Amino acid sequence: MAKHVQVVVVGSVALDSIATVSERRKDLLGGSCSYACAASSLFARTGMVGVVGTDFPSRHVQLYTKLGIHIAGLQTVPGKTFRWSGVYEKDMINRRTLSTHLNVFASFSPQLPADYQNAPFVLLGNIAPDLQLHVLSQARKPRFVVADTMDLWINIARKPLMKLISRVNMVTLNDGEARLLTGEHNLRKAAADILRAGPEYVVIKKGEHGAILFSRKGIFIVPAYPIDEVVDPTGAGDTFAGSFIGALAGHKKIDEKAVRESLLYGAVVASFCCEAFSLNALARLKRSDVAHRLLALRDMTSCG
Amino acid sequence: MAKHVQVVVVGSVALDSIATVSERRKDLLGGSCSYACAASSLFARTGMVGVVGTDFPSRHVQLYTKLGIHIAGLQTVPGKTFRWSGVYEKDMINRRTLSTHLNVFASFSPQLPADYQNAPFVLLGNIAPDLQLHVLSQARKPRFVVADTMDLWINIARKPLMKLISRVNMVTLNDGEARLLTGEHNLRKAAADILRAGPEYVVIKKGEHGAILFSRKGIFIVPAYPIDEVVDPTGAGDTFAGSFIGALAGHKKIDEKAVRESLLYGAVVASFCCEAFSLNALARLKRSDVAHRLLALRDMTSCG
């Protein structure tokens, strides 16, 4: 019997060139879809929807397969793969983009293969809202849809973005983006504005400071797991979203409690992501590593 | 039978002139000692150690007394009271100091009145490390001593500061100051460095993002209670420290659990502090308000 895909993830697949204060790496496997799928696949059968060029190294596709990621939705088209290049400051938080070459990503038209279309969980990674809507329209019976976004779409595609927001269960965005979208500096007020637009949940991400979940039922403060050394924070937000939806897919009942618990998994897996370049930490991660760090994080938020 | 002072707080007493984007206030009652005593006195009999000039309005002294703060250690000397003036940016976090007039504070020599000297809990607010050491030397049997500090003393008085740090139970400082003191950007490593200097506990404050407690027993992530509107964040750090030590004084056994619980009280009372100028919110606060918000904060960090 074929095992059905539980989680569909759409996003970018990229080759990243990254410089930190101490290291410099070229053409690393990256992109929101790569990180989110690697994270989600720890917990659930995950199908990738993305596009690469004919220059995309086959070893990266082999890694996806090795991690159990379904790649029927990964298109290979003539041309070059999306490339991003950036430099991190000493704080390992602020970064400057050196170059972005969309290449084949510029004409990406995401398609859900037949065996993805009944997947109950959908993560619409940070791509143009029109493309996110296009993917959503192909999902036949989604139970829970998460949409991530960024400042670019708030600035140039606000109308389709608001349409998207009204149709999903959860929106994730960072604090600056929540302020940009709503014009509210206060995060409670910004989140309330976004909730009024339709979603049940808003997650405001704050990088090393964790995240905050807002829903009609209340607020949940998602702590960040404090790590000893940040090697490369690229993809941490995508990893957070991917492990969240993967963990959520393991719950029978999708309620506030399930959402809160799954966000803790997101925080834990994202912390591992930052401990190595590319998918290196995620690829070697075991369920037991995750469970161990989750217990540690729970202890860090309990009075004992 | 005379009730003994349980908590001694030394720090500044100031008249603050503060401008935010929407409001401007002159000669408000402020200073680390005022905020910390108002907060501590919610939980414990608290004795103030500070200095004011002859211009200090008697209504402020009356407020201290009304709040139950012991003022035997508040000296009034010829001259003007310490004055600070600053402007907050729109984010209500970053601020610029317009002027600092030390006035009578410049020659402050803190003295513990006889009935303070046996107090088991001591909060050494942010003043010169030599003065903090001078106060500490007058405490006969302290059970738990907290020292707060700031970048100024790290830069100009590192030697006495390190001596102080080696003699207290807990050091509190903000993230930038922890990095400045240790040269370590990573907060776990910075905290480990400070713990090696002697204290049992280090609390790294992160403003609106909460704080992190580090001890040899582990890490406790102290969440910030998210408020709807920040009116004036001045004194929030002092309020956090004051309510922490006041709440700690209510515990029979001073252990990691008591410290963690007391830090949550610190977070809650600090959130009230930001909802009004000066001590206005703290002065009208009831124990029931604190208890209610503490329950809410616990819910915000639990999966339910």
Coordinates of C-alpha atoms in Angstrom, one line a residue, chain B residues 26 28 36 50 67 73 84 118 130 149 181 197 280:
Chain B
K26 CA 9.1 66.7 34.0
L28 CA 9.0 62.6 37.9
A36 CA 13.1 48.6 43.3
G50 CA 19.6 56.6 49.1
L67 CA 3.9 52.1 50.3
G73 CA 18.3 55.0 55.3
W84 CA 18.2 62.5 34.6
N118 CA 20.6 42.4 60.0
D130 CA 32.9 50.8 45.5
T149 CA 25.5 47.0 37.2
L181 CA 32.2 42.4 30.6
A197 CA 34.0 34.7 38.9
N280 CA 2.3 55.4 39.2

